[in-house]
Amino acid sequence: MLAASLGYADRYDFTEEKFQKAFAFLRRSDLAELPLGRQEICGDEVFANIQSYETVPAASKHYEAHRRYFDIQYVISGEEAIAVAPLAEVEPLQEFDEGNDFCLYGEPKSCAWIPLHAGELAILGPEDAHKPGCSLEGPVAVRKVVVKVAL
């Protein structure tokens, strides 16, 4: 699923080679066995971070956003909710960390919720402030891979 304005869809080509490399990585049959941390795909152009955590109530988390990378967030096991809001509608809570391509943001007036179950993904671009790792109904163990795709 990709929910976006037409201008957003026109700006990016999700069929280009670097996205195809990301999707090919996600089709691997051994994702659940890969060690936590960074997995190389194509240098800094496309790489993956394998994560494991327990979901928490949304109120205990902040939104985040990135400038240089798309996030393809794919749930290997478990389930979570990701809140998404336009970056233009949230205020930064800190200075943007250029080295880590990361910043935390406050709450928007409204947001969209994306429930993700095992085998499902969300593609989040630089225009998307997002709050991953939120509980759907209560704490759940999640194993997830976030593939970073450079702009």
Coordinates of C-alpha atoms in Angstrom, one line a residue:
M1 CA 0.0 0.0 0.0
L2 CA 1.2 3.5 -0.8
A3 CA -1.1 6.3 0.3
A4 CA 0.1 9.7 -0.9
S5 CA -0.8 12.8 -2.8
L6 CA -0.3 12.6 -6.5
G7 CA 2.6 15.1 -6.3
Y8 CA 4.4 12.7 -4.0
A9 CA 3.8 9.7 -6.3
D10 CA 5.1 11.8 -9.2
R11 CA 8.3 12.7 -7.4
Y12 CA 9.6 9.2 -6.9
D13 CA 10.0 6.1 -9.0
F14 CA 9.3 3.1 -6.9
T15 CA 10.2 0.8 -9.8
E16 CA 13.8 1.9 -10.1
E17 CA 16.7 -0.5 -9.5
K18 CA 17.5 0.5 -5.9
F19 CA 13.9 -0.2 -4.8
Q20 CA 13.9 -3.5 -6.7
K21 CA 17.1 -4.4 -4.7
A22 CA 15.3 -3.6 -1.5
F23 CA 12.3 -5.7 -2.4
A24 CA 14.5 -8.6 -3.5
F25 CA 16.2 -8.5 -0.1
L26 CA 12.8 -8.6 1.6
R27 CA 11.9 -11.8 -0.4
R28 CA 14.8 -13.7 1.2
S29 CA 13.7 -16.9 2.9
D30 CA 16.2 -16.4 5.8
L31 CA 15.1 -13.0 7.1
A32 CA 14.1 -14.4 10.5
E33 CA 17.5 -15.9 11.0
L34 CA 19.6 -12.9 10.1
P35 CA 21.5 -11.3 13.0
L36 CA 20.3 -8.0 14.4
G37 CA 21.9 -4.9 13.0
R38 CA 23.0 -3.7 9.6
Q39 CA 22.8 -6.0 6.6
E40 CA 24.6 -4.8 3.4
I41 CA 22.6 -4.7 0.2
C42 CA 24.3 -2.1 -2.0
G43 CA 26.6 0.1 0.2
D44 CA 25.0 3.3 1.5
E45 CA 22.6 3.3 -1.4
V46 CA 20.5 0.5 0.0
F47 CA 21.0 -1.4 3.3
A48 CA 18.8 -3.0 5.9
N49 CA 18.6 -2.9 9.7
I50 CA 17.3 -6.0 11.4
Q51 CA 15.4 -5.1 14.6
S52 CA 13.7 -6.9 17.5
Y53 CA 11.6 -5.2 20.2
E54 CA 8.3 -5.2 22.0
T55 CA 5.7 -2.7 20.9
V56 CA 4.6 0.0 23.3
P57 CA 1.7 2.4 23.6
A58 CA 1.8 5.2 21.0
A59 CA 1.8 7.9 23.7
S60 CA 5.3 6.8 24.9
K61 CA 6.9 7.3 21.5
H62 CA 7.8 10.3 19.3
Y63 CA 7.6 10.8 15.5
E64 CA 10.8 10.5 13.5
A65 CA 11.8 11.5 10.0
H66 CA 14.7 11.2 7.6
R67 CA 16.0 13.5 4.8
R68 CA 18.3 11.2 2.8
Y69 CA 16.5 7.9 2.9
F70 CA 13.2 6.2 2.4
D71 CA 12.3 3.6 5.1
I72 CA 10.7 0.4 3.9
Q73 CA 9.5 -1.1 7.2
Y74 CA 8.7 -4.8 6.9
V75 CA 7.4 -6.9 9.7
I76 CA 8.9 -10.4 9.8
S77 CA 7.0 -11.6 12.9
G78 CA 4.5 -10.0 15.3
E79 CA 2.4 -6.9 14.6
E80 CA 2.6 -3.2 15.1
A81 CA 1.0 0.1 14.2
I82 CA 2.8 3.0 12.6
A83 CA 1.4 6.5 12.8
V84 CA 2.1 8.7 9.8
A85 CA 1.7 12.5 9.4
P86 CA 3.0 15.0 6.9
L87 CA 6.4 16.3 8.1
A88 CA 5.2 19.9 7.5
E89 CA 2.6 19.4 10.3
V90 CA 5.0 18.4 13.1
E91 CA 7.5 20.4 15.1
P92 CA 11.0 19.2 15.7
L93 CA 12.0 18.3 19.2
Q94 CA 15.7 18.5 18.6
E95 CA 18.2 19.6 16.0
F96 CA 18.3 17.3 12.9
D97 CA 21.2 14.8 13.2
E98 CA 22.7 14.9 9.7
G99 CA 25.2 12.0 10.5
N100 CA 22.4 9.6 11.5
D101 CA 19.8 11.2 9.1
F102 CA 17.3 11.4 12.0
C103 CA 15.2 13.8 14.0
L104 CA 12.4 13.4 16.6
Y105 CA 9.2 15.4 16.2
G106 CA 6.1 16.2 18.3
E107 CA 2.5 15.3 17.8
P108 CA 0.6 16.4 14.8
K109 CA -3.1 17.6 14.9
S110 CA -4.0 14.4 13.1
C111 CA -2.4 11.3 11.7
A112 CA -3.0 8.1 9.7
W113 CA -2.5 4.7 11.3
I114 CA -1.0 1.8 9.4
P115 CA -1.4 -1.6 11.0
L116 CA 1.4 -4.0 10.0
H117 CA 1.3 -7.7 10.4
A118 CA 3.9 -10.3 9.5
G119 CA 4.7 -10.1 5.8
E120 CA 3.4 -6.5 5.4
L121 CA 5.4 -3.4 4.7
A122 CA 5.1 0.4 4.6
I123 CA 7.2 2.7 2.5
L124 CA 7.9 6.0 4.2
G125 CA 9.6 8.9 2.5
P126 CA 11.2 12.1 3.6
E127 CA 7.8 13.9 3.7
D128 CA 6.5 11.3 6.2
A129 CA 6.9 11.8 9.9
H130 CA 6.3 8.4 11.3
K131 CA 6.0 6.7 14.7
P132 CA 6.7 2.9 14.4
G133 CA 6.7 0.3 17.1
C134 CA 3.3 1.1 18.5
S135 CA 1.0 -1.5 20.0
L136 CA -2.2 -2.5 18.3
E137 CA -3.9 -4.0 21.3
G138 CA -1.1 -4.6 23.7
P139 CA 2.7 -5.4 23.9
V140 CA 3.8 -7.8 21.2
A141 CA 7.3 -9.0 20.3
V142 CA 8.2 -7.8 16.8
R143 CA 11.0 -8.8 14.5
K144 CA 11.3 -6.3 11.7
V145 CA 13.6 -5.2 9.0
V146 CA 13.9 -1.5 7.9
V147 CA 15.4 -1.2 4.5
K148 CA 17.0 2.2 3.9
V149 CA 16.8 3.4 0.2
A150 CA 18.7 6.6 -0.6
L151 CA 16.9 9.4 -2.4

